[in-house]
mmCIF file of C-alpha atoms and ligand atoms in Angstrom:
data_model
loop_
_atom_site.group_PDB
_atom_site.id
_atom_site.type_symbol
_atom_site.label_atom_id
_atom_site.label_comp_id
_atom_site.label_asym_id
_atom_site.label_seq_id
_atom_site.Cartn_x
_atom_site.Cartn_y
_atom_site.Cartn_z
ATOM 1 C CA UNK A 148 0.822 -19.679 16.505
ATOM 2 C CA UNK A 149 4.009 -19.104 14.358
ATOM 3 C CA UNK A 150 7.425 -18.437 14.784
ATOM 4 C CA UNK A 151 8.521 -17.508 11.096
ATOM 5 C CA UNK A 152 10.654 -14.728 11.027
ATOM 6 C CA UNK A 153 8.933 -11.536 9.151
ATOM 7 C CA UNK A 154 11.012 -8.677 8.070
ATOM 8 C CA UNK A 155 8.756 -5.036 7.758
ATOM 9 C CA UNK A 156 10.296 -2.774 6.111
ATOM 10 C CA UNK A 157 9.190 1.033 6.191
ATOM 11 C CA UNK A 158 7.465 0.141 9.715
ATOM 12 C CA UNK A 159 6.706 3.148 10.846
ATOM 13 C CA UNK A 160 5.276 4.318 7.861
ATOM 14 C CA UNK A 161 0.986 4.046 7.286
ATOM 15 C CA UNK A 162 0.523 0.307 6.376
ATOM 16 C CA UNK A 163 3.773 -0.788 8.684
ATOM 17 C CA UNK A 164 2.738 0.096 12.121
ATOM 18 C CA UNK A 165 -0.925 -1.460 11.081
ATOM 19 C CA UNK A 166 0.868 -4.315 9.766
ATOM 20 C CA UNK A 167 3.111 -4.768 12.611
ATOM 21 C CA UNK A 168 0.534 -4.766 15.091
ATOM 22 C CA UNK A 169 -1.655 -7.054 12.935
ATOM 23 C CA UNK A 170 1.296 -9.768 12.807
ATOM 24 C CA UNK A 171 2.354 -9.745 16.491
ATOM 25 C CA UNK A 172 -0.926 -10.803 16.889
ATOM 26 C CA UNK A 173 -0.555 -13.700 14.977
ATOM 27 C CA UNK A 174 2.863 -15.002 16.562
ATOM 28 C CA UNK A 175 5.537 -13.813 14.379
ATOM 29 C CA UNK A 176 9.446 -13.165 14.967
ATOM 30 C CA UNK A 177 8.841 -9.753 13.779
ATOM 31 C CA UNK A 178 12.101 -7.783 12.517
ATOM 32 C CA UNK A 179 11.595 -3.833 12.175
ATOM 33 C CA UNK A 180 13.400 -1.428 9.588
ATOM 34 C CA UNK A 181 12.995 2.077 9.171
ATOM 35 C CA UNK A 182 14.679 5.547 8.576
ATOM 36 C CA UNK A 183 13.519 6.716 12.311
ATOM 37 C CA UNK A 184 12.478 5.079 15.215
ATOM 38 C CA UNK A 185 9.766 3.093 16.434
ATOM 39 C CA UNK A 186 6.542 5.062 16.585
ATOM 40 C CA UNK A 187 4.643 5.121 20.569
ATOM 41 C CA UNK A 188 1.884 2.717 18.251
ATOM 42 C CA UNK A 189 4.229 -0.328 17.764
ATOM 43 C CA UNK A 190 7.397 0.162 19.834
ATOM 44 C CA UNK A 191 6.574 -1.534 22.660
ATOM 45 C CA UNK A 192 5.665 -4.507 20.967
ATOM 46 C CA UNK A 193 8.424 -7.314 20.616
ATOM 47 C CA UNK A 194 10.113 -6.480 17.595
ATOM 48 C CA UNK A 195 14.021 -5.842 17.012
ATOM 49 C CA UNK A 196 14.137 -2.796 14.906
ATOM 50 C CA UNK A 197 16.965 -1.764 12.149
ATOM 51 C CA UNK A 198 16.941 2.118 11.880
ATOM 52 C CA UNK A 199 18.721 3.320 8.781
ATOM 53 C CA UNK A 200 19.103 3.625 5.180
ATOM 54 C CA UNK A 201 18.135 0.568 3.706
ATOM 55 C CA UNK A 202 20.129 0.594 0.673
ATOM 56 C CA UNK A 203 23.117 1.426 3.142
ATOM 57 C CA UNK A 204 22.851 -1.163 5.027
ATOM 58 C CA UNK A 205 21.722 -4.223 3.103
ATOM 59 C CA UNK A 206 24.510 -6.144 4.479
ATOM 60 C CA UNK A 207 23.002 -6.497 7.421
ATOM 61 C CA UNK A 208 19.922 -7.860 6.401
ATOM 62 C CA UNK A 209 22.060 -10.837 5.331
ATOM 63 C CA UNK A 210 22.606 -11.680 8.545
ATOM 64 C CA UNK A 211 18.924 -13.154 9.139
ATOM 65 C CA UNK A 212 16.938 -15.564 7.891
ATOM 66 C CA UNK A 213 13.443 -14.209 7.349
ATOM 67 C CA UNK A 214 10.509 -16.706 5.808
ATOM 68 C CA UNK A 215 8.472 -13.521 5.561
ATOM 69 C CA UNK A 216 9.472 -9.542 3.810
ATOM 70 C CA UNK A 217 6.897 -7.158 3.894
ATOM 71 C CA UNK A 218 8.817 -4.390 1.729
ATOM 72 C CA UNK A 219 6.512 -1.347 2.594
ATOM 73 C CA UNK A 220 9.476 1.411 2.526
ATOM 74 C CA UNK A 221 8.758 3.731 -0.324
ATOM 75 C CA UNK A 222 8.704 7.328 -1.386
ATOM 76 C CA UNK A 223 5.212 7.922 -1.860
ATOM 77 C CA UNK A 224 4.059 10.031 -5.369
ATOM 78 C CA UNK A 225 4.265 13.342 -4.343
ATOM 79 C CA UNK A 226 7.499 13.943 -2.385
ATOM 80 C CA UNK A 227 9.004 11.252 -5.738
ATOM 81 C CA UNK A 228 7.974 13.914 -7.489
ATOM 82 C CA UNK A 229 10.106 17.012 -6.165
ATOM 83 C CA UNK A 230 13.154 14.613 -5.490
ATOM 84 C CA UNK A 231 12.812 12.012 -8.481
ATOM 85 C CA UNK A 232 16.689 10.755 -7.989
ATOM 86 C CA UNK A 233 16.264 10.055 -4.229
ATOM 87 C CA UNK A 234 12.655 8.664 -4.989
ATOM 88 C CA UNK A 235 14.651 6.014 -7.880
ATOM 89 C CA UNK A 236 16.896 5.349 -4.955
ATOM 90 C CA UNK A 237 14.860 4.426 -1.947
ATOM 91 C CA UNK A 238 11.731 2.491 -4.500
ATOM 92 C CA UNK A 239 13.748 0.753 -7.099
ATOM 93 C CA UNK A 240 17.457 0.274 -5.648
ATOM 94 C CA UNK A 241 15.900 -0.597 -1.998
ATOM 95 C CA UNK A 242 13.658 -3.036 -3.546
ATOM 96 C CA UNK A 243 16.225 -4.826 -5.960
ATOM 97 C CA UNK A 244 18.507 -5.030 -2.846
ATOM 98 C CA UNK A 245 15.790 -7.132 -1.231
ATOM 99 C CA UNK A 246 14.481 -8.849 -3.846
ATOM 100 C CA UNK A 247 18.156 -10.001 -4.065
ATOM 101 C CA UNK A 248 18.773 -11.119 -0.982
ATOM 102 C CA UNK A 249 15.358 -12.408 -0.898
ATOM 103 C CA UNK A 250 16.257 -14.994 -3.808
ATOM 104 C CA UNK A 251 19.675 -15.675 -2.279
ATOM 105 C CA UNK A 252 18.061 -17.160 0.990
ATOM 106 C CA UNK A 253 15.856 -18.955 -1.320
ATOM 107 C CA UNK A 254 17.874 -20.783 -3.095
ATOM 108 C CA UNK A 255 20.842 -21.106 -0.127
ATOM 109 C CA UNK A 256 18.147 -22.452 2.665
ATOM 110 C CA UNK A 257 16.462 -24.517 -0.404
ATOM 111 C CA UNK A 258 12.624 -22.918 0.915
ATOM 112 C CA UNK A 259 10.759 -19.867 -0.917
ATOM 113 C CA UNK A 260 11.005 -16.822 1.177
ATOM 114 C CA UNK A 261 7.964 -14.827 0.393
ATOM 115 C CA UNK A 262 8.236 -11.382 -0.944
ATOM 116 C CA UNK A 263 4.893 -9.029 -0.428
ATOM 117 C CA UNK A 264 5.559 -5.928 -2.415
ATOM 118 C CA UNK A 265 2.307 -2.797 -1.930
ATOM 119 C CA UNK A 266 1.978 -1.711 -5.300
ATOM 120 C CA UNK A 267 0.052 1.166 -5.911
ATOM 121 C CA UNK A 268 -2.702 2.329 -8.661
ATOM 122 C CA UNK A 269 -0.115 4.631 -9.579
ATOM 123 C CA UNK A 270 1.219 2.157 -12.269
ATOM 124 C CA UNK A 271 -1.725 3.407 -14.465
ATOM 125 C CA UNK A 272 -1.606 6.245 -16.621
ATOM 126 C CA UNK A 273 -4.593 8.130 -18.021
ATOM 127 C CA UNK A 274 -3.793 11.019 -20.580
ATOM 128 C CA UNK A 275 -6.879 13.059 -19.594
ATOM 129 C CA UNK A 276 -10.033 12.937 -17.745
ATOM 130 C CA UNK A 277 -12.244 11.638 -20.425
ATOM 131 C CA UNK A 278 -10.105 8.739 -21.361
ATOM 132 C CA UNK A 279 -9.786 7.999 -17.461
ATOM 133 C CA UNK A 280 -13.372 8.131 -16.995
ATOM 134 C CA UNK A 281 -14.040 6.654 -20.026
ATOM 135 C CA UNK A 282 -12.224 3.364 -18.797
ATOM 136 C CA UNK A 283 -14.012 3.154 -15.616
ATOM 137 C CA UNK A 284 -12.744 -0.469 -13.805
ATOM 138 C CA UNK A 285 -9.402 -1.167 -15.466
ATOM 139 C CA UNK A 286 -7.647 -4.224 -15.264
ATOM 140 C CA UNK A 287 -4.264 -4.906 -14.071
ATOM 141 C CA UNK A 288 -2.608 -5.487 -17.511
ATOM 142 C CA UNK A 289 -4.455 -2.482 -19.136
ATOM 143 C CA UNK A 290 -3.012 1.702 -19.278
ATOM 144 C CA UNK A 291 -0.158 -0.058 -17.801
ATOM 145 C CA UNK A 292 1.756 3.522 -18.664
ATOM 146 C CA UNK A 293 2.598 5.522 -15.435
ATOM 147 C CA UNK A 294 3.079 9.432 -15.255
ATOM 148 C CA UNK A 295 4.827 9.868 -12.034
ATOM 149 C CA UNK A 296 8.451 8.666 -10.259
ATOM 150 C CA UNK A 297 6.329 6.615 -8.118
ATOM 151 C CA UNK A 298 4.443 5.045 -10.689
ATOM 152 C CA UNK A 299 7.275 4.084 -12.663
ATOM 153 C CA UNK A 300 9.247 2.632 -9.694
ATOM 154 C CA UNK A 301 6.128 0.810 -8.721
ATOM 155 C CA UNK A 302 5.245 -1.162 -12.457
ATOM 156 C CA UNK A 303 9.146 -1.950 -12.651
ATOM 157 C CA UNK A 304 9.526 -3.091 -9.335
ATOM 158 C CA UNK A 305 6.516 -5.719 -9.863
ATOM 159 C CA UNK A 306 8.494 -6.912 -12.922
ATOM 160 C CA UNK A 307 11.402 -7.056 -10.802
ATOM 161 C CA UNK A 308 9.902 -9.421 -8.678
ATOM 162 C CA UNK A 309 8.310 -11.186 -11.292
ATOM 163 C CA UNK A 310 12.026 -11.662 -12.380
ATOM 164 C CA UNK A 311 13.191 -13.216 -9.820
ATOM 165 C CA UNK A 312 10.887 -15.326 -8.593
ATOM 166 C CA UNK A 313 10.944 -17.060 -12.093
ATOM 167 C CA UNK A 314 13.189 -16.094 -14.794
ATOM 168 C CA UNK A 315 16.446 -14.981 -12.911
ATOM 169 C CA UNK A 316 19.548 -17.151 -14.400
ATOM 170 C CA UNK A 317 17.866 -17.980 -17.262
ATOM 171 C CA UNK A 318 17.405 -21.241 -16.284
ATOM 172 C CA UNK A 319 14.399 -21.950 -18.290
ATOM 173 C CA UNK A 320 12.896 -23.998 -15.259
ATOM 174 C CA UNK A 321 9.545 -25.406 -15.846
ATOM 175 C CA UNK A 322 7.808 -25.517 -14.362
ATOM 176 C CA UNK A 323 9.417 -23.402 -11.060
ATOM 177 C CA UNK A 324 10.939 -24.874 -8.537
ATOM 178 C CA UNK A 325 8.426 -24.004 -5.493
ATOM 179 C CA UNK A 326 11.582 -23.371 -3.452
ATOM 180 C CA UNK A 327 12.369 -19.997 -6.082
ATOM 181 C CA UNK A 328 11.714 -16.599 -4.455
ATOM 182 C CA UNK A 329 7.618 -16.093 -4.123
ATOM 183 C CA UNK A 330 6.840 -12.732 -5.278
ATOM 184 C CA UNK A 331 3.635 -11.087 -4.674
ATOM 185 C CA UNK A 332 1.889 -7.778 -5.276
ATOM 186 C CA UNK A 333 -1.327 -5.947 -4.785
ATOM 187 C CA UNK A 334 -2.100 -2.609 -6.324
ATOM 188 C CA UNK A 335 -3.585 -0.363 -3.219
ATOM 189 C CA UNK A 336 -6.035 2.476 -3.953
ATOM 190 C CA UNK A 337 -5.744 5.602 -1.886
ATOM 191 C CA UNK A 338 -5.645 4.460 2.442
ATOM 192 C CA UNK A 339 -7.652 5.885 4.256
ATOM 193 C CA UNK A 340 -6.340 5.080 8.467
ATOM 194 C CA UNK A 341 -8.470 6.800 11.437
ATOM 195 C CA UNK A 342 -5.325 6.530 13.473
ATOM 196 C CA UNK A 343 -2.618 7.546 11.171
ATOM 197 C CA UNK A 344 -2.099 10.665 8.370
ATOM 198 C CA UNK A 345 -0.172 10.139 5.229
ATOM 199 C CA UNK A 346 2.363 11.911 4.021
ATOM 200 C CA UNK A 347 4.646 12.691 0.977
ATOM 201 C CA UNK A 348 1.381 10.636 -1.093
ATOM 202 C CA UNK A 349 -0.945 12.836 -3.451
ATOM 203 C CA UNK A 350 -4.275 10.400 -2.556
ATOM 204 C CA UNK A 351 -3.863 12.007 0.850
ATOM 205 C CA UNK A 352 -6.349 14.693 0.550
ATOM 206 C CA UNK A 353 -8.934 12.291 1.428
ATOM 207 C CA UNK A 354 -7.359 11.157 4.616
ATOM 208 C CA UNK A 355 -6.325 14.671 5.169
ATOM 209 C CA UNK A 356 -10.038 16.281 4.400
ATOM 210 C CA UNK A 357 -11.430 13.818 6.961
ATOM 211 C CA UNK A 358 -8.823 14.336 9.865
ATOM 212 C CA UNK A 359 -8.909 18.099 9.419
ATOM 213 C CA UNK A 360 -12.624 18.140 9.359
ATOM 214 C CA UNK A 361 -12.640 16.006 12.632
ATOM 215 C CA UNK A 362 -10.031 18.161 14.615
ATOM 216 C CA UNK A 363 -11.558 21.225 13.686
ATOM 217 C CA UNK A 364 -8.977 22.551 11.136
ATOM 218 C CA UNK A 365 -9.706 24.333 7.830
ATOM 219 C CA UNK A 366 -8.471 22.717 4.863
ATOM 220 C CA UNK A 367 -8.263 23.507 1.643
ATOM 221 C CA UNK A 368 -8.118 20.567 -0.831
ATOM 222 C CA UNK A 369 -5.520 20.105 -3.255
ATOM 223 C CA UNK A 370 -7.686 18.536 -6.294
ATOM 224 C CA UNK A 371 -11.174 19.652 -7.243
ATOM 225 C CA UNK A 372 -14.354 18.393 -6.234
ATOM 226 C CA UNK A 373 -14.933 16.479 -9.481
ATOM 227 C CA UNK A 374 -11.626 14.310 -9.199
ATOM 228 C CA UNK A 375 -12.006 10.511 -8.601
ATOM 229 C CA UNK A 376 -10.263 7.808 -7.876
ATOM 230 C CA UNK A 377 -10.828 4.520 -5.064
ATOM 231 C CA UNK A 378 -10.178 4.546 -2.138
ATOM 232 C CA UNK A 379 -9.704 1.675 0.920
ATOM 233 C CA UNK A 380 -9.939 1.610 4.900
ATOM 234 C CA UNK A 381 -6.840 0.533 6.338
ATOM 235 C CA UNK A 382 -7.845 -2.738 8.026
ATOM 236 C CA UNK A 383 -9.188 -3.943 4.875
ATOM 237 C CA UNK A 384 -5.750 -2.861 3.556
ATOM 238 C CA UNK A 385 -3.876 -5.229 6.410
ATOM 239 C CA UNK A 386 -6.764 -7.834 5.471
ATOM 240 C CA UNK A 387 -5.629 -8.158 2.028
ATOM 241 C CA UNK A 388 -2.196 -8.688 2.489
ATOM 242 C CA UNK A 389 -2.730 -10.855 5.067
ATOM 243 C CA UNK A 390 -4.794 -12.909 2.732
ATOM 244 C CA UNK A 391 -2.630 -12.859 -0.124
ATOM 245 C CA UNK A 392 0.241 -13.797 2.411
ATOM 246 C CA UNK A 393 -1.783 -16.831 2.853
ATOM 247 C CA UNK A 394 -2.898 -18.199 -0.257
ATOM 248 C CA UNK A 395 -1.490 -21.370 -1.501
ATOM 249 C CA UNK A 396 1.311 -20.601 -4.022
ATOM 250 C CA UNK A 397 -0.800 -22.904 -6.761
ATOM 251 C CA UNK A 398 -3.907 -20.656 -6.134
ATOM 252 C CA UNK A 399 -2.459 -18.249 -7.714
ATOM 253 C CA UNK A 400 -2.682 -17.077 -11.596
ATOM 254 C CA UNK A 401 -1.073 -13.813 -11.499
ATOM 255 C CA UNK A 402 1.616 -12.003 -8.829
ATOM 256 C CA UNK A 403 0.276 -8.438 -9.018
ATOM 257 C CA UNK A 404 -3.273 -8.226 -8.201
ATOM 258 C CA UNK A 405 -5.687 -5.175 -7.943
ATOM 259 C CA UNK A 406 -8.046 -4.889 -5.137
ATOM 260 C CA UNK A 407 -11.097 -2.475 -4.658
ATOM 261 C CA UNK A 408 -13.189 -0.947 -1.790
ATOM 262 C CA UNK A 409 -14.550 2.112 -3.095
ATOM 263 C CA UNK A 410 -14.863 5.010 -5.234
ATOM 264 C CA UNK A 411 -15.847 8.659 -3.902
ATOM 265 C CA UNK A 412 -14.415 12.470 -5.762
ATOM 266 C CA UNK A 413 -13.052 15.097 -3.559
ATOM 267 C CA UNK A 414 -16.415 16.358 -3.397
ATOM 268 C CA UNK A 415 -18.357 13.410 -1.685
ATOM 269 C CA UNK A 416 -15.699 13.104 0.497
ATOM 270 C CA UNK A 417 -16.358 16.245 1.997
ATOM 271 C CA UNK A 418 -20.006 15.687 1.438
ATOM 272 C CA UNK A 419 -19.270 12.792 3.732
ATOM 273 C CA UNK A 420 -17.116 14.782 6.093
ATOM 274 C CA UNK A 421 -19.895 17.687 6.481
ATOM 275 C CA UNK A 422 -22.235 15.331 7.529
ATOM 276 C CA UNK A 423 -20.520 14.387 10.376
ATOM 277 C CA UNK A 424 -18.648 17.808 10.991
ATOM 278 C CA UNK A 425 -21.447 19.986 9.589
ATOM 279 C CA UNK A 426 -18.685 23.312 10.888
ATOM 280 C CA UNK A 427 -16.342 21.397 9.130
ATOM 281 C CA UNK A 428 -14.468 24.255 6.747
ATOM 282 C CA UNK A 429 -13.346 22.348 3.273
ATOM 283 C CA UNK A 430 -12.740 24.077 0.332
ATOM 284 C CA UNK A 431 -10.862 23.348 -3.020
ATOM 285 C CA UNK A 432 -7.663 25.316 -4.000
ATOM 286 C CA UNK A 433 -6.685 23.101 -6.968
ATOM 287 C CA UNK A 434 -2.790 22.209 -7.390
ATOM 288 C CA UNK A 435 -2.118 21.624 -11.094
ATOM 289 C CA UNK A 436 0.788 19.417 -10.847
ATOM 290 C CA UNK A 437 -1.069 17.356 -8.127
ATOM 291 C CA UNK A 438 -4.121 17.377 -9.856
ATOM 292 C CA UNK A 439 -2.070 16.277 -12.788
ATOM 293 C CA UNK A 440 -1.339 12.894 -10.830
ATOM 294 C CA UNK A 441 -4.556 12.072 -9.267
ATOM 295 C CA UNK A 442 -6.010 12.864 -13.161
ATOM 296 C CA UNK A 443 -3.793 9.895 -14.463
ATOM 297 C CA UNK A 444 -4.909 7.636 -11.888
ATOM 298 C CA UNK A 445 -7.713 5.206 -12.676
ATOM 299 C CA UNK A 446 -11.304 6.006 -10.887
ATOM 300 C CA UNK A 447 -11.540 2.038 -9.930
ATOM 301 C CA UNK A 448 -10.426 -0.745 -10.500
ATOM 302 C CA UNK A 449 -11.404 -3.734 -11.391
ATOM 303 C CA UNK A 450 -10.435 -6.687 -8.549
ATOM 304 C CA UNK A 451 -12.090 -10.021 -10.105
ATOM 305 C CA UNK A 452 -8.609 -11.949 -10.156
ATOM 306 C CA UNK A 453 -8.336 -11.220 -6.313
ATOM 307 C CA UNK A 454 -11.567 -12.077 -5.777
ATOM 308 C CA UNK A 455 -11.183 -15.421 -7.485
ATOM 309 C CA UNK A 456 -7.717 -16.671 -7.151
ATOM 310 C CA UNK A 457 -8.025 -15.812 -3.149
ATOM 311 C CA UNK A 458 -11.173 -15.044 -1.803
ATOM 312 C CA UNK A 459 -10.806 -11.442 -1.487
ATOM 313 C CA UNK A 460 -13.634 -8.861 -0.428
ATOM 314 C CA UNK A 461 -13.438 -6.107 1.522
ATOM 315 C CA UNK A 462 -15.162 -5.500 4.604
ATOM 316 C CA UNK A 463 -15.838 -1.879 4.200
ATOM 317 C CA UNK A 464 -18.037 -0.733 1.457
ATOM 318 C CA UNK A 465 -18.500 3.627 1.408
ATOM 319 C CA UNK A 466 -21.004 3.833 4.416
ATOM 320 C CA UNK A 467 -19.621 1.364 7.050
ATOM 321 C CA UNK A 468 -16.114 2.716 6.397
ATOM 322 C CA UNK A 469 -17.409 6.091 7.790
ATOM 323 C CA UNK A 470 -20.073 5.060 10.614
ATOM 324 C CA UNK A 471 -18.318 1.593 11.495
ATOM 325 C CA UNK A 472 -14.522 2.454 10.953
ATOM 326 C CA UNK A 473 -13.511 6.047 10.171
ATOM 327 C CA UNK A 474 -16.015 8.595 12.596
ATOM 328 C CA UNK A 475 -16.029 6.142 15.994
ATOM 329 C CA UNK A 476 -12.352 6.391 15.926
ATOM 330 C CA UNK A 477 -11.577 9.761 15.319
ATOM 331 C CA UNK A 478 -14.606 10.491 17.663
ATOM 332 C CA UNK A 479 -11.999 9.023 20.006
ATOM 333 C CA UNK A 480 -8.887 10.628 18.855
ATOM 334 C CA UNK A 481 -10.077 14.123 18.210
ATOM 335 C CA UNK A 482 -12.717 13.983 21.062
ATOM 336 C CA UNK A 483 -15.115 15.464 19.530
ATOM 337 C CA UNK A 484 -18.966 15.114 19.805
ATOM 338 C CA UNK A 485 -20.544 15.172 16.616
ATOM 339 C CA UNK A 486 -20.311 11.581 15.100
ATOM 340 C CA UNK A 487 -23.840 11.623 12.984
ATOM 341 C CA UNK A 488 -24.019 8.701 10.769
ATOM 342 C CA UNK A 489 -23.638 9.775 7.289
ATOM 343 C CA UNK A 490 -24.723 8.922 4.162
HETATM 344 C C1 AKB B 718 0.214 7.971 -3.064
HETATM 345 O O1 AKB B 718 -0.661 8.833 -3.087
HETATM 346 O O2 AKB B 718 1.353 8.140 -3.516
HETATM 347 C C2 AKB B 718 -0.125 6.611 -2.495
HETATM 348 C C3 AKB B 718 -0.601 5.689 -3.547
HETATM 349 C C4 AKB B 718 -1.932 5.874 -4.171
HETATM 350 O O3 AKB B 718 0.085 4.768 -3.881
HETATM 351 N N1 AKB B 718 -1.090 6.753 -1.468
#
């Protein structure tokens, strides 16, 4: 067991209360900030939670020495979107003001604290359809040319990072001092949690479809049936950062990594969701500016560095995210009867 002190920021969002729950397990000092409190899933563990604006309140962040920052707090590509100022605020200022402080108790304590940043597919940009599907599997330096807030925030905040965990000062160390700021990133595809919905996010009609499907709830999705892009379970989301998190600094030939699960459009989704919920009422009512955004998004990616810098692979290909992960739980949740295996 460890006692390293882990900062999670956002904690109450998707990936935090996962997170959280996943590194109590493992022994952690775990430290808690958020805009609101503690959600019933993780407050009774033993973290000490910071509620507030981040950006606010930096100053007392300085107060701590963490080993560990998981910097999960974001505005998420839609809600960016409508408020693109506040969005700039909360992704990049939050982030430089850890990323700061970050290198500061680096360099003061003379040990690296690491810096896990979820990046997001939305630092690709596709023009159109046909050039997005022409691509198929990008890599992580390839249509490296956002369309959203979100996106934007995202690609700079990786170079941020990048920044200083090796170039800030101007030093012109080489090679890095291991004790420098260690800065690292993965790219997540659309989450998909069967005990949490997103929100503010514009991959969220697949979590949505499936939830509404499972409670009983009409829903009208937001892109159309032919719109694809890849999607994840949540544990395999936890897994990866987890992994990353672990990997020996020298492992590693890159600090922004992709990582894949699988792909599915609207429409197999709720292929996937009638199957199960064969009531299930899903229908398509198109939103052009979301569309838009999901449209510029790549429909996979391609995770080779991942897999061979650290080992990773997910655990949950198409089908045994649905039977083994997604349709047991919300079985649970929703209590309802019909959990078919689908295919
Ligand atoms: C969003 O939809 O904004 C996020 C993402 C893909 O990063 N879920």
């Amino acid at each position: 067991m460890s006692e390293k002190s882990v900062l999670v920021t956002g904690a109450c969002g998707e990936i935090g209360q996962a997170l959280v729950q996943s590194l109590n397990k493992r022994g952690y000092r775990i430290f808690t900030a958020d805009l609101v409190s503690l959600p019933e899933s993780i407050k009774n563990l033993p973290a000490e939670h910071i509620q507030g604006d981040l950006v606010n309140r930096i100053k007392i962040f300085y107060d701590y020495d963490f080993d560990l920052i998981f910097h999960l707090a974001a505005s998420l590509s839609s809600k960016a979107e409508v408020a693109t100022e506040d969005a700039h605020r909360i992704n990049v200022e939050g982030t430089m003001q850890l990323l700061l402080l970050a290198a500061y108790k680096s360099e003061k304590l003379n040990k690296p604290v690491k810096f896990m940043f979820p990046s997001s597919i939305a630092a690709y940009g596709f023009p159109d359809r046909a050039t997005k599907h022409a691509a198929g599997n990008v890599k992580e330096d390839e249509w490296n040319t956002p369309h959203t807030m979100y996106g934007c925030n995202k690609l700079y905040c990786e170079k941020l990072g990048v920044y200083y965990s090796r170039y800030c000062g101007q030093r012109h160390l080489d090679p890095v001092p291991p004790t420098m700021l260690d800065f690292r990133a993965i790219r997540f595809p659309g989450l998909v949690s069967a005990f949490t919905i997103p929100s503010g996010g514009t991959s969220d009609y697949g979590p949505e479809m499936l939830h509404s499907a499972a409670a009983g709830k009409p829903y009208a999705c937001f892109v159309d049936a032919e719109t694809r892009i890849s999607f994840m379970a949540m544990p395999d989301a936890i897994k990866s950062l987890l992994m990353l998190m672990d990997a020996p600094r020298e492992t590693l030939s890159s600090q922004v990594y992709n990582i894949a699960a699988f792909s599915l459009t609207a429409g197999e989704f709720r292929q996937r969701a009638l199957g199960a919920f064969p009531e299930a009422q899903i229908t398509f009512a198109p939103n052009p500016r979301r569309q838009g955004i999901v449209d510029s998004w790549p429909e996979d990616v391609d995770d080779t560095l991942a897999r061979k810098d650290w080992g990773w692979k997910p655990e949950y290909d198409v089908d045994k995210f649905f039977n083994e992960y997604f349709l047991p739980a919300i079985k649970k949740r929703y209590q309802r009867p019909s959990t078919r295996t689908i295919e």
